[in-house]
């Protein structure tokens, strides 16, 4: 019943492929192949430069642009040419992921208080995903998406790149490629999905898959919408079926 009456879908980063498969825009096998090509290309791009991602929770007065600018200047002083340090994920108010050269991220951790960052944590990933450091991954993904048949989604799917609904198949093809080098606008997507007239009831929201991180983010973005949130762990269901 939930699937039949679904009005919208969204996926975080690689989860966008799952959302598009669910919405009938991509075939499962083709999407899986595209994800494999994307992952291998992003891994290869990661190995070219020592880079990473830093999760940040900040006070209201934090200026992320200024912090990233100073971190890039620090990298330049170390002799790094064209350093990258930018926001790669917008999570919820006062929380961002910053990605780029490792030296820039280390600088931000060391100077966290100056920039009003209350908590910083390096993420266990191999590279600066969703930044320009992923440019070598663009072409391989673009090539594979050209060879895949993409349909118009049966339900609205929201893009990580601009937080808006995908319009047609060419739009999907273009933005899935752009997503690799663009920040994930998840906070903005949450506002787009749940925007409604005063007094209109919020829909039920289901997070499908391991972990409840997106539910935790929704709670911070929109408490009223979160009250209708449920988590479905696909693995639990499979294990139950096996016993």
JSON list of C-alpha atoms in Angstrom, two decimals:
[
{"chain": "A", "resi": 1, "resn": "UNK", "atom": "CA", "xyz": [0.00, 0.00, 0.00]},
{"chain": "A", "resi": 2, "resn": "UNK", "atom": "CA", "xyz": [2.89, 2.35, 0.85]},
{"chain": "A", "resi": 3, "resn": "UNK", "atom": "CA", "xyz": [4.56, 1.66, -2.51]},
{"chain": "A", "resi": 4, "resn": "UNK", "atom": "CA", "xyz": [1.26, 2.08, -4.42]},
{"chain": "A", "resi": 5, "resn": "UNK", "atom": "CA", "xyz": [0.50, 5.47, -2.84]},
{"chain": "A", "resi": 6, "resn": "UNK", "atom": "CA", "xyz": [4.07, 6.84, -2.82]},
{"chain": "A", "resi": 7, "resn": "UNK", "atom": "CA", "xyz": [4.26, 10.46, -3.97]},
{"chain": "A", "resi": 8, "resn": "UNK", "atom": "CA", "xyz": [8.02, 11.16, -3.92]},
{"chain": "A", "resi": 9, "resn": "UNK", "atom": "CA", "xyz": [11.43, 9.56, -3.55]},
{"chain": "A", "resi": 10, "resn": "UNK", "atom": "CA", "xyz": [14.96, 10.80, -2.88]},
{"chain": "A", "resi": 11, "resn": "UNK", "atom": "CA", "xyz": [18.31, 9.16, -2.26]},
{"chain": "A", "resi": 12, "resn": "UNK", "atom": "CA", "xyz": [21.42, 10.49, -0.61]},
{"chain": "A", "resi": 13, "resn": "UNK", "atom": "CA", "xyz": [24.47, 10.44, -2.92]},
{"chain": "A", "resi": 14, "resn": "UNK", "atom": "CA", "xyz": [24.70, 6.92, -4.41]},
{"chain": "A", "resi": 15, "resn": "UNK", "atom": "CA", "xyz": [21.22, 6.31, -2.92]},
{"chain": "A", "resi": 16, "resn": "UNK", "atom": "CA", "xyz": [19.84, 8.48, -5.70]},
{"chain": "A", "resi": 17, "resn": "UNK", "atom": "CA", "xyz": [20.29, 5.48, -8.04]},
{"chain": "A", "resi": 18, "resn": "UNK", "atom": "CA", "xyz": [18.13, 3.38, -5.69]},
{"chain": "A", "resi": 19, "resn": "UNK", "atom": "CA", "xyz": [15.45, 6.11, -5.67]},
{"chain": "A", "resi": 20, "resn": "UNK", "atom": "CA", "xyz": [15.45, 6.20, -9.48]},
{"chain": "A", "resi": 21, "resn": "UNK", "atom": "CA", "xyz": [15.19, 2.38, -9.70]},
{"chain": "A", "resi": 22, "resn": "UNK", "atom": "CA", "xyz": [12.28, 2.48, -7.25]},
{"chain": "A", "resi": 23, "resn": "UNK", "atom": "CA", "xyz": [10.58, 5.16, -9.36]},
{"chain": "A", "resi": 24, "resn": "UNK", "atom": "CA", "xyz": [10.95, 3.08, -12.54]},
{"chain": "A", "resi": 25, "resn": "UNK", "atom": "CA", "xyz": [13.41, 5.46, -14.22]},
{"chain": "A", "resi": 26, "resn": "UNK", "atom": "CA", "xyz": [16.31, 2.99, -14.24]},
{"chain": "A", "resi": 27, "resn": "UNK", "atom": "CA", "xyz": [16.41, -0.79, -14.54]},
{"chain": "A", "resi": 28, "resn": "UNK", "atom": "CA", "xyz": [17.91, -2.55, -11.51]},
{"chain": "A", "resi": 29, "resn": "UNK", "atom": "CA", "xyz": [20.74, -4.36, -13.36]},
{"chain": "A", "resi": 30, "resn": "UNK", "atom": "CA", "xyz": [21.72, -1.28, -15.39]},
{"chain": "A", "resi": 31, "resn": "UNK", "atom": "CA", "xyz": [21.71, 0.95, -12.31]},
{"chain": "A", "resi": 32, "resn": "UNK", "atom": "CA", "xyz": [23.89, -1.55, -10.46]},
{"chain": "A", "resi": 33, "resn": "UNK", "atom": "CA", "xyz": [26.38, -1.53, -13.34]},
{"chain": "A", "resi": 34, "resn": "UNK", "atom": "CA", "xyz": [26.39, 2.29, -13.41]},
{"chain": "A", "resi": 35, "resn": "UNK", "atom": "CA", "xyz": [27.02, 2.36, -9.65]},
{"chain": "A", "resi": 36, "resn": "UNK", "atom": "CA", "xyz": [29.93, -0.07, -10.08]},
{"chain": "A", "resi": 37, "resn": "UNK", "atom": "CA", "xyz": [31.51, 2.12, -12.80]},
{"chain": "A", "resi": 38, "resn": "UNK", "atom": "CA", "xyz": [30.89, 5.24, -10.67]},
{"chain": "A", "resi": 39, "resn": "UNK", "atom": "CA", "xyz": [32.46, 3.66, -7.57]},
{"chain": "A", "resi": 40, "resn": "UNK", "atom": "CA", "xyz": [35.56, 2.44, -9.40]},
{"chain": "A", "resi": 41, "resn": "UNK", "atom": "CA", "xyz": [36.06, 5.80, -11.14]},
{"chain": "A", "resi": 42, "resn": "UNK", "atom": "CA", "xyz": [35.63, 7.74, -7.87]},
{"chain": "A", "resi": 43, "resn": "UNK", "atom": "CA", "xyz": [38.06, 5.41, -6.11]},
{"chain": "A", "resi": 44, "resn": "UNK", "atom": "CA", "xyz": [40.61, 5.97, -8.86]},
{"chain": "A", "resi": 45, "resn": "UNK", "atom": "CA", "xyz": [40.14, 9.75, -8.58]},
{"chain": "A", "resi": 46, "resn": "UNK", "atom": "CA", "xyz": [40.60, 9.47, -4.79]},
{"chain": "A", "resi": 47, "resn": "UNK", "atom": "CA", "xyz": [43.94, 7.74, -5.17]},
{"chain": "A", "resi": 48, "resn": "UNK", "atom": "CA", "xyz": [45.34, 10.63, -7.23]},
{"chain": "A", "resi": 49, "resn": "UNK", "atom": "CA", "xyz": [45.30, 13.14, -4.33]},
{"chain": "A", "resi": 50, "resn": "UNK", "atom": "CA", "xyz": [45.42, 12.66, -0.53]},
{"chain": "A", "resi": 51, "resn": "UNK", "atom": "CA", "xyz": [41.94, 13.92, 0.26]},
{"chain": "A", "resi": 52, "resn": "UNK", "atom": "CA", "xyz": [38.99, 13.28, 2.54]},
{"chain": "A", "resi": 53, "resn": "UNK", "atom": "CA", "xyz": [35.78, 14.50, 4.13]},
{"chain": "A", "resi": 54, "resn": "UNK", "atom": "CA", "xyz": [35.19, 16.28, 7.43]},
{"chain": "A", "resi": 55, "resn": "UNK", "atom": "CA", "xyz": [31.80, 16.28, 9.14]},
{"chain": "A", "resi": 56, "resn": "UNK", "atom": "CA", "xyz": [31.17, 19.57, 10.96]},
{"chain": "A", "resi": 57, "resn": "UNK", "atom": "CA", "xyz": [28.56, 20.74, 13.45]},
{"chain": "A", "resi": 58, "resn": "UNK", "atom": "CA", "xyz": [28.77, 24.47, 14.07]},
{"chain": "A", "resi": 59, "resn": "UNK", "atom": "CA", "xyz": [27.33, 27.41, 15.90]},
{"chain": "A", "resi": 60, "resn": "UNK", "atom": "CA", "xyz": [24.99, 29.76, 14.03]},
{"chain": "A", "resi": 61, "resn": "UNK", "atom": "CA", "xyz": [27.72, 32.35, 13.44]},
{"chain": "A", "resi": 62, "resn": "UNK", "atom": "CA", "xyz": [30.01, 29.93, 11.57]},
{"chain": "A", "resi": 63, "resn": "UNK", "atom": "CA", "xyz": [31.12, 31.13, 8.14]},
{"chain": "A", "resi": 64, "resn": "UNK", "atom": "CA", "xyz": [31.95, 28.03, 6.11]},
{"chain": "A", "resi": 65, "resn": "UNK", "atom": "CA", "xyz": [33.06, 29.93, 2.99]},
{"chain": "A", "resi": 66, "resn": "UNK", "atom": "CA", "xyz": [35.58, 31.95, 4.98]},
{"chain": "A", "resi": 67, "resn": "UNK", "atom": "CA", "xyz": [36.86, 28.84, 6.79]},
{"chain": "A", "resi": 68, "resn": "UNK", "atom": "CA", "xyz": [37.35, 26.99, 3.48]},
{"chain": "A", "resi": 69, "resn": "UNK", "atom": "CA", "xyz": [39.10, 30.02, 1.95]},
{"chain": "A", "resi": 70, "resn": "UNK", "atom": "CA", "xyz": [41.59, 30.17, 4.83]},
{"chain": "A", "resi": 71, "resn": "UNK", "atom": "CA", "xyz": [42.16, 26.41, 4.63]},
{"chain": "A", "resi": 72, "resn": "UNK", "atom": "CA", "xyz": [42.94, 26.74, 0.90]},
{"chain": "A", "resi": 73, "resn": "UNK", "atom": "CA", "xyz": [45.37, 29.59, 1.63]},
{"chain": "A", "resi": 74, "resn": "UNK", "atom": "CA", "xyz": [47.05, 27.34, 4.21]},
{"chain": "A", "resi": 75, "resn": "UNK", "atom": "CA", "xyz": [47.44, 24.63, 1.53]},
{"chain": "A", "resi": 76, "resn": "UNK", "atom": "CA", "xyz": [48.95, 27.15, -0.88]},
{"chain": "A", "resi": 77, "resn": "UNK", "atom": "CA", "xyz": [51.49, 28.11, 1.79]},
{"chain": "A", "resi": 78, "resn": "UNK", "atom": "CA", "xyz": [52.48, 24.42, 1.86]},
{"chain": "A", "resi": 79, "resn": "UNK", "atom": "CA", "xyz": [53.07, 24.52, -1.90]},
{"chain": "A", "resi": 80, "resn": "UNK", "atom": "CA", "xyz": [49.86, 22.76, -2.96]},
{"chain": "A", "resi": 81, "resn": "UNK", "atom": "CA", "xyz": [48.64, 24.10, -6.32]},
{"chain": "A", "resi": 82, "resn": "UNK", "atom": "CA", "xyz": [44.90, 24.71, -6.81]},
{"chain": "A", "resi": 83, "resn": "UNK", "atom": "CA", "xyz": [43.90, 23.28, -3.43]},
{"chain": "A", "resi": 84, "resn": "UNK", "atom": "CA", "xyz": [40.32, 22.11, -2.96]},
{"chain": "A", "resi": 85, "resn": "UNK", "atom": "CA", "xyz": [38.35, 22.73, 0.23]},
{"chain": "A", "resi": 86, "resn": "UNK", "atom": "CA", "xyz": [34.61, 23.21, -0.11]},
{"chain": "A", "resi": 87, "resn": "UNK", "atom": "CA", "xyz": [31.23, 22.13, 1.24]},
{"chain": "A", "resi": 88, "resn": "UNK", "atom": "CA", "xyz": [30.35, 18.74, -0.22]},
{"chain": "A", "resi": 89, "resn": "UNK", "atom": "CA", "xyz": [27.18, 17.93, 1.74]},
{"chain": "A", "resi": 90, "resn": "UNK", "atom": "CA", "xyz": [24.49, 20.16, 3.25]},
{"chain": "A", "resi": 91, "resn": "UNK", "atom": "CA", "xyz": [23.01, 18.01, 6.02]},
{"chain": "A", "resi": 92, "resn": "UNK", "atom": "CA", "xyz": [20.84, 20.13, 8.31]},
{"chain": "A", "resi": 93, "resn": "UNK", "atom": "CA", "xyz": [20.97, 23.64, 9.79]},
{"chain": "A", "resi": 94, "resn": "UNK", "atom": "CA", "xyz": [24.42, 24.17, 11.34]},
{"chain": "A", "resi": 95, "resn": "UNK", "atom": "CA", "xyz": [25.85, 20.94, 9.93]},
{"chain": "A", "resi": 96, "resn": "UNK", "atom": "CA", "xyz": [27.88, 20.44, 6.77]},
{"chain": "A", "resi": 97, "resn": "UNK", "atom": "CA", "xyz": [30.47, 18.06, 5.38]},
{"chain": "A", "resi": 98, "resn": "UNK", "atom": "CA", "xyz": [33.57, 19.79, 4.06]},
{"chain": "A", "resi": 99, "resn": "UNK", "atom": "CA", "xyz": [35.77, 17.93, 1.58]},
{"chain": "A", "resi": 100, "resn": "UNK", "atom": "CA", "xyz": [39.09, 18.49, -0.11]},
{"chain": "A", "resi": 101, "resn": "UNK", "atom": "CA", "xyz": [42.83, 18.13, 0.41]},
{"chain": "A", "resi": 102, "resn": "UNK", "atom": "CA", "xyz": [43.71, 16.41, 3.68]},
{"chain": "A", "resi": 103, "resn": "UNK", "atom": "CA", "xyz": [45.98, 19.28, 4.72]},
{"chain": "A", "resi": 104, "resn": "UNK", "atom": "CA", "xyz": [43.02, 21.69, 4.46]},
{"chain": "A", "resi": 105, "resn": "UNK", "atom": "CA", "xyz": [40.80, 19.46, 6.59]},
{"chain": "A", "resi": 106, "resn": "UNK", "atom": "CA", "xyz": [43.52, 19.04, 9.22]},
{"chain": "A", "resi": 107, "resn": "UNK", "atom": "CA", "xyz": [43.90, 22.83, 9.31]},
{"chain": "A", "resi": 108, "resn": "UNK", "atom": "CA", "xyz": [40.15, 23.23, 9.93]},
{"chain": "A", "resi": 109, "resn": "UNK", "atom": "CA", "xyz": [40.21, 20.68, 12.74]},
{"chain": "A", "resi": 110, "resn": "UNK", "atom": "CA", "xyz": [43.13, 22.43, 14.40]},
{"chain": "A", "resi": 111, "resn": "UNK", "atom": "CA", "xyz": [41.40, 25.83, 14.12]},
{"chain": "A", "resi": 112, "resn": "UNK", "atom": "CA", "xyz": [37.84, 24.65, 14.79]},
{"chain": "A", "resi": 113, "resn": "UNK", "atom": "CA", "xyz": [37.18, 27.13, 17.60]},
{"chain": "A", "resi": 114, "resn": "UNK", "atom": "CA", "xyz": [38.15, 30.11, 15.44]},
{"chain": "A", "resi": 115, "resn": "UNK", "atom": "CA", "xyz": [35.46, 29.17, 12.91]},
{"chain": "A", "resi": 116, "resn": "UNK", "atom": "CA", "xyz": [32.77, 28.36, 15.54]},
{"chain": "A", "resi": 117, "resn": "UNK", "atom": "CA", "xyz": [32.85, 24.64, 14.72]},
{"chain": "A", "resi": 118, "resn": "UNK", "atom": "CA", "xyz": [31.62, 22.81, 17.83]},
{"chain": "A", "resi": 119, "resn": "UNK", "atom": "CA", "xyz": [32.31, 19.30, 16.53]},
{"chain": "A", "resi": 120, "resn": "UNK", "atom": "CA", "xyz": [34.50, 17.99, 13.72]},
{"chain": "A", "resi": 121, "resn": "UNK", "atom": "CA", "xyz": [35.00, 14.40, 12.67]},
{"chain": "A", "resi": 122, "resn": "UNK", "atom": "CA", "xyz": [36.92, 12.90, 9.76]},
{"chain": "A", "resi": 123, "resn": "UNK", "atom": "CA", "xyz": [34.70, 10.50, 7.84]},
{"chain": "A", "resi": 124, "resn": "UNK", "atom": "CA", "xyz": [35.99, 6.98, 7.07]},
{"chain": "A", "resi": 125, "resn": "UNK", "atom": "CA", "xyz": [36.11, 7.53, 3.30]},
{"chain": "A", "resi": 126, "resn": "UNK", "atom": "CA", "xyz": [38.98, 7.46, 0.84]},
{"chain": "A", "resi": 127, "resn": "UNK", "atom": "CA", "xyz": [38.43, 10.74, -0.98]},
{"chain": "A", "resi": 128, "resn": "UNK", "atom": "CA", "xyz": [36.77, 14.14, -1.39]},
{"chain": "A", "resi": 129, "resn": "UNK", "atom": "CA", "xyz": [33.50, 12.99, -2.94]},
{"chain": "A", "resi": 130, "resn": "UNK", "atom": "CA", "xyz": [31.16, 15.61, -4.44]},
{"chain": "A", "resi": 131, "resn": "UNK", "atom": "CA", "xyz": [34.00, 18.06, -5.13]},
{"chain": "A", "resi": 132, "resn": "UNK", "atom": "CA", "xyz": [36.06, 18.98, -8.22]},
{"chain": "A", "resi": 133, "resn": "UNK", "atom": "CA", "xyz": [38.63, 16.37, -7.15]},
{"chain": "A", "resi": 134, "resn": "UNK", "atom": "CA", "xyz": [36.17, 13.82, -8.57]},
{"chain": "A", "resi": 135, "resn": "UNK", "atom": "CA", "xyz": [36.38, 15.27, -12.10]},
{"chain": "A", "resi": 136, "resn": "UNK", "atom": "CA", "xyz": [38.25, 12.20, -13.47]},
{"chain": "A", "resi": 137, "resn": "UNK", "atom": "CA", "xyz": [35.15, 10.12, -12.58]},
{"chain": "A", "resi": 138, "resn": "UNK", "atom": "CA", "xyz": [32.79, 12.26, -14.70]},
{"chain": "A", "resi": 139, "resn": "UNK", "atom": "CA", "xyz": [33.62, 10.81, -18.14]},
{"chain": "A", "resi": 140, "resn": "UNK", "atom": "CA", "xyz": [33.33, 7.07, -17.26]},
{"chain": "A", "resi": 141, "resn": "UNK", "atom": "CA", "xyz": [29.94, 7.63, -15.61]},
{"chain": "A", "resi": 142, "resn": "UNK", "atom": "CA", "xyz": [28.70, 9.83, -18.47]},
{"chain": "A", "resi": 143, "resn": "UNK", "atom": "CA", "xyz": [29.64, 7.10, -20.97]},
{"chain": "A", "resi": 144, "resn": "UNK", "atom": "CA", "xyz": [27.81, 4.34, -19.13]},
{"chain": "A", "resi": 145, "resn": "UNK", "atom": "CA", "xyz": [24.69, 6.48, -18.60]},
{"chain": "A", "resi": 146, "resn": "UNK", "atom": "CA", "xyz": [24.55, 7.21, -22.34]},
{"chain": "A", "resi": 147, "resn": "UNK", "atom": "CA", "xyz": [24.27, 3.46, -22.96]},
{"chain": "A", "resi": 148, "resn": "UNK", "atom": "CA", "xyz": [21.42, 2.94, -20.48]},
{"chain": "A", "resi": 149, "resn": "UNK", "atom": "CA", "xyz": [17.74, 3.44, -21.22]},
{"chain": "A", "resi": 150, "resn": "UNK", "atom": "CA", "xyz": [16.32, 5.99, -18.79]},
{"chain": "A", "resi": 151, "resn": "UNK", "atom": "CA", "xyz": [12.56, 6.49, -18.40]},
{"chain": "A", "resi": 152, "resn": "UNK", "atom": "CA", "xyz": [10.57, 9.37, -16.93]},
{"chain": "A", "resi": 153, "resn": "UNK", "atom": "CA", "xyz": [10.07, 8.51, -13.21]},
{"chain": "A", "resi": 154, "resn": "UNK", "atom": "CA", "xyz": [6.61, 7.22, -12.21]},
{"chain": "A", "resi": 155, "resn": "UNK", "atom": "CA", "xyz": [6.83, 9.21, -8.96]},
{"chain": "A", "resi": 156, "resn": "UNK", "atom": "CA", "xyz": [8.68, 12.47, -8.28]},
{"chain": "A", "resi": 157, "resn": "UNK", "atom": "CA", "xyz": [12.39, 11.95, -7.61]},
{"chain": "A", "resi": 158, "resn": "UNK", "atom": "CA", "xyz": [14.39, 14.85, -6.19]},
{"chain": "A", "resi": 159, "resn": "UNK", "atom": "CA", "xyz": [17.94, 15.54, -7.37]},
{"chain": "A", "resi": 160, "resn": "UNK", "atom": "CA", "xyz": [20.89, 15.98, -5.00]},
{"chain": "A", "resi": 161, "resn": "UNK", "atom": "CA", "xyz": [22.33, 18.60, -7.36]},
{"chain": "A", "resi": 162, "resn": "UNK", "atom": "CA", "xyz": [19.60, 21.24, -7.05]},
{"chain": "A", "resi": 163, "resn": "UNK", "atom": "CA", "xyz": [17.06, 19.81, -4.61]},
{"chain": "A", "resi": 164, "resn": "UNK", "atom": "CA", "xyz": [14.37, 19.88, -7.34]},
{"chain": "A", "resi": 165, "resn": "UNK", "atom": "CA", "xyz": [12.31, 17.22, -9.11]},
{"chain": "A", "resi": 166, "resn": "UNK", "atom": "CA", "xyz": [13.75, 15.44, -12.12]},
{"chain": "A", "resi": 167, "resn": "UNK", "atom": "CA", "xyz": [11.81, 16.46, -15.22]},
{"chain": "A", "resi": 168, "resn": "UNK", "atom": "CA", "xyz": [12.73, 13.89, -17.90]},
{"chain": "A", "resi": 169, "resn": "UNK", "atom": "CA", "xyz": [15.26, 11.19, -18.85]},
{"chain": "A", "resi": 170, "resn": "UNK", "atom": "CA", "xyz": [17.91, 13.54, -20.33]},
{"chain": "A", "resi": 171, "resn": "UNK", "atom": "CA", "xyz": [17.70, 15.63, -17.16]},
{"chain": "A", "resi": 172, "resn": "UNK", "atom": "CA", "xyz": [18.40, 12.51, -15.06]},
{"chain": "A", "resi": 173, "resn": "UNK", "atom": "CA", "xyz": [21.36, 11.52, -17.25]},
{"chain": "A", "resi": 174, "resn": "UNK", "atom": "CA", "xyz": [22.88, 15.01, -17.02]},
{"chain": "A", "resi": 175, "resn": "UNK", "atom": "CA", "xyz": [22.43, 15.54, -13.26]},
{"chain": "A", "resi": 176, "resn": "UNK", "atom": "CA", "xyz": [23.59, 12.06, -12.19]},
{"chain": "A", "resi": 177, "resn": "UNK", "atom": "CA", "xyz": [26.92, 12.90, -13.83]},
{"chain": "A", "resi": 178, "resn": "UNK", "atom": "CA", "xyz": [27.01, 16.41, -12.33]},
{"chain": "A", "resi": 179, "resn": "UNK", "atom": "CA", "xyz": [26.24, 14.96, -8.88]},
{"chain": "A", "resi": 180, "resn": "UNK", "atom": "CA", "xyz": [29.72, 13.39, -8.68]},
{"chain": "A", "resi": 181, "resn": "UNK", "atom": "CA", "xyz": [31.39, 16.83, -8.59]},
{"chain": "A", "resi": 182, "resn": "UNK", "atom": "CA", "xyz": [28.56, 18.84, -6.94]},
{"chain": "A", "resi": 183, "resn": "UNK", "atom": "CA", "xyz": [27.63, 19.19, -3.28]},
{"chain": "A", "resi": 184, "resn": "UNK", "atom": "CA", "xyz": [24.72, 17.04, -2.05]},
{"chain": "A", "resi": 185, "resn": "UNK", "atom": "CA", "xyz": [21.96, 19.54, -1.25]},
{"chain": "A", "resi": 186, "resn": "UNK", "atom": "CA", "xyz": [20.16, 17.25, 1.19]},
{"chain": "A", "resi": 187, "resn": "UNK", "atom": "CA", "xyz": [18.92, 19.94, 3.58]},
{"chain": "A", "resi": 188, "resn": "UNK", "atom": "CA", "xyz": [17.49, 21.87, 0.60]},
{"chain": "A", "resi": 189, "resn": "UNK", "atom": "CA", "xyz": [15.93, 18.65, -0.75]},
{"chain": "A", "resi": 190, "resn": "UNK", "atom": "CA", "xyz": [14.18, 18.06, 2.58]},
{"chain": "A", "resi": 191, "resn": "UNK", "atom": "CA", "xyz": [12.65, 21.54, 2.36]},
{"chain": "A", "resi": 192, "resn": "UNK", "atom": "CA", "xyz": [11.49, 20.88, -1.24]},
{"chain": "A", "resi": 193, "resn": "UNK", "atom": "CA", "xyz": [9.96, 17.49, -0.39]},
{"chain": "A", "resi": 194, "resn": "UNK", "atom": "CA", "xyz": [8.05, 18.65, 2.68]},
{"chain": "A", "resi": 195, "resn": "UNK", "atom": "CA", "xyz": [7.01, 22.12, 1.56]},
{"chain": "A", "resi": 196, "resn": "UNK", "atom": "CA", "xyz": [3.22, 22.41, 1.95]},
{"chain": "A", "resi": 197, "resn": "UNK", "atom": "CA", "xyz": [0.46, 24.82, 2.84]},
{"chain": "A", "resi": 198, "resn": "UNK", "atom": "CA", "xyz": [-0.11, 25.58, 6.53]},
{"chain": "A", "resi": 199, "resn": "UNK", "atom": "CA", "xyz": [-2.37, 22.93, 8.04]},
{"chain": "A", "resi": 200, "resn": "UNK", "atom": "CA", "xyz": [-1.72, 20.30, 5.32]},
{"chain": "A", "resi": 201, "resn": "UNK", "atom": "CA", "xyz": [-0.81, 16.93, 6.86]},
{"chain": "A", "resi": 202, "resn": "UNK", "atom": "CA", "xyz": [2.71, 15.59, 6.32]},
{"chain": "A", "resi": 203, "resn": "UNK", "atom": "CA", "xyz": [3.09, 12.30, 4.41]},
{"chain": "A", "resi": 204, "resn": "UNK", "atom": "CA", "xyz": [4.52, 9.14, 5.92]},
{"chain": "A", "resi": 205, "resn": "UNK", "atom": "CA", "xyz": [8.25, 8.90, 5.29]},
{"chain": "A", "resi": 206, "resn": "UNK", "atom": "CA", "xyz": [10.11, 5.61, 4.99]},
{"chain": "A", "resi": 207, "resn": "UNK", "atom": "CA", "xyz": [13.87, 5.31, 5.10]},
{"chain": "A", "resi": 208, "resn": "UNK", "atom": "CA", "xyz": [14.79, 2.00, 3.50]},
{"chain": "A", "resi": 209, "resn": "UNK", "atom": "CA", "xyz": [18.16, 0.38, 4.13]},
{"chain": "A", "resi": 210, "resn": "UNK", "atom": "CA", "xyz": [20.84, 0.13, 6.80]},
{"chain": "A", "resi": 211, "resn": "UNK", "atom": "CA", "xyz": [21.02, 2.83, 9.49]},
{"chain": "A", "resi": 212, "resn": "UNK", "atom": "CA", "xyz": [18.72, 5.70, 10.41]},
{"chain": "A", "resi": 213, "resn": "UNK", "atom": "CA", "xyz": [20.99, 8.64, 9.53]},
{"chain": "A", "resi": 214, "resn": "UNK", "atom": "CA", "xyz": [18.54, 10.24, 7.09]},
{"chain": "A", "resi": 215, "resn": "UNK", "atom": "CA", "xyz": [15.81, 10.06, 9.73]},
{"chain": "A", "resi": 216, "resn": "UNK", "atom": "CA", "xyz": [18.09, 11.85, 12.18]},
{"chain": "A", "resi": 217, "resn": "UNK", "atom": "CA", "xyz": [18.76, 14.54, 9.56]},
{"chain": "A", "resi": 218, "resn": "UNK", "atom": "CA", "xyz": [15.01, 14.90, 8.82]},
{"chain": "A", "resi": 219, "resn": "UNK", "atom": "CA", "xyz": [14.32, 15.39, 12.54]},
{"chain": "A", "resi": 220, "resn": "UNK", "atom": "CA", "xyz": [16.71, 18.36, 12.55]},
{"chain": "A", "resi": 221, "resn": "UNK", "atom": "CA", "xyz": [15.34, 19.79, 9.27]},
{"chain": "A", "resi": 222, "resn": "UNK", "atom": "CA", "xyz": [11.62, 19.33, 9.94]},
{"chain": "A", "resi": 223, "resn": "UNK", "atom": "CA", "xyz": [10.39, 17.96, 13.26]},
{"chain": "A", "resi": 224, "resn": "UNK", "atom": "CA", "xyz": [6.73, 17.80, 12.18]},
{"chain": "A", "resi": 225, "resn": "UNK", "atom": "CA", "xyz": [7.57, 15.74, 9.08]},
{"chain": "A", "resi": 226, "resn": "UNK", "atom": "CA", "xyz": [9.82, 13.47, 11.18]},
{"chain": "A", "resi": 227, "resn": "UNK", "atom": "CA", "xyz": [6.88, 12.52, 13.42]},
{"chain": "A", "resi": 228, "resn": "UNK", "atom": "CA", "xyz": [5.55, 10.47, 10.45]},
{"chain": "A", "resi": 229, "resn": "UNK", "atom": "CA", "xyz": [8.96, 8.81, 9.85]},
{"chain": "A", "resi": 230, "resn": "UNK", "atom": "CA", "xyz": [9.53, 5.04, 9.81]},
{"chain": "A", "resi": 231, "resn": "UNK", "atom": "CA", "xyz": [12.65, 3.00, 9.19]},
{"chain": "A", "resi": 232, "resn": "UNK", "atom": "CA", "xyz": [12.67, -0.20, 7.13]},
{"chain": "A", "resi": 233, "resn": "UNK", "atom": "CA", "xyz": [15.83, -2.28, 7.39]},
{"chain": "A", "resi": 234, "resn": "UNK", "atom": "CA", "xyz": [15.85, -4.45, 4.28]},
{"chain": "A", "resi": 235, "resn": "UNK", "atom": "CA", "xyz": [18.43, -6.83, 5.78]},
{"chain": "A", "resi": 236, "resn": "UNK", "atom": "CA", "xyz": [16.22, -7.62, 8.79]},
{"chain": "A", "resi": 237, "resn": "UNK", "atom": "CA", "xyz": [13.41, -8.72, 6.47]},
{"chain": "A", "resi": 238, "resn": "UNK", "atom": "CA", "xyz": [15.72, -11.01, 4.51]},
{"chain": "A", "resi": 239, "resn": "UNK", "atom": "CA", "xyz": [17.06, -12.61, 7.67]},
{"chain": "A", "resi": 240, "resn": "UNK", "atom": "CA", "xyz": [13.51, -13.20, 8.92]},
{"chain": "A", "resi": 241, "resn": "UNK", "atom": "CA", "xyz": [12.66, -14.88, 5.61]},
{"chain": "A", "resi": 242, "resn": "UNK", "atom": "CA", "xyz": [15.70, -17.15, 5.88]},
{"chain": "A", "resi": 243, "resn": "UNK", "atom": "CA", "xyz": [14.86, -18.46, 9.38]}
]
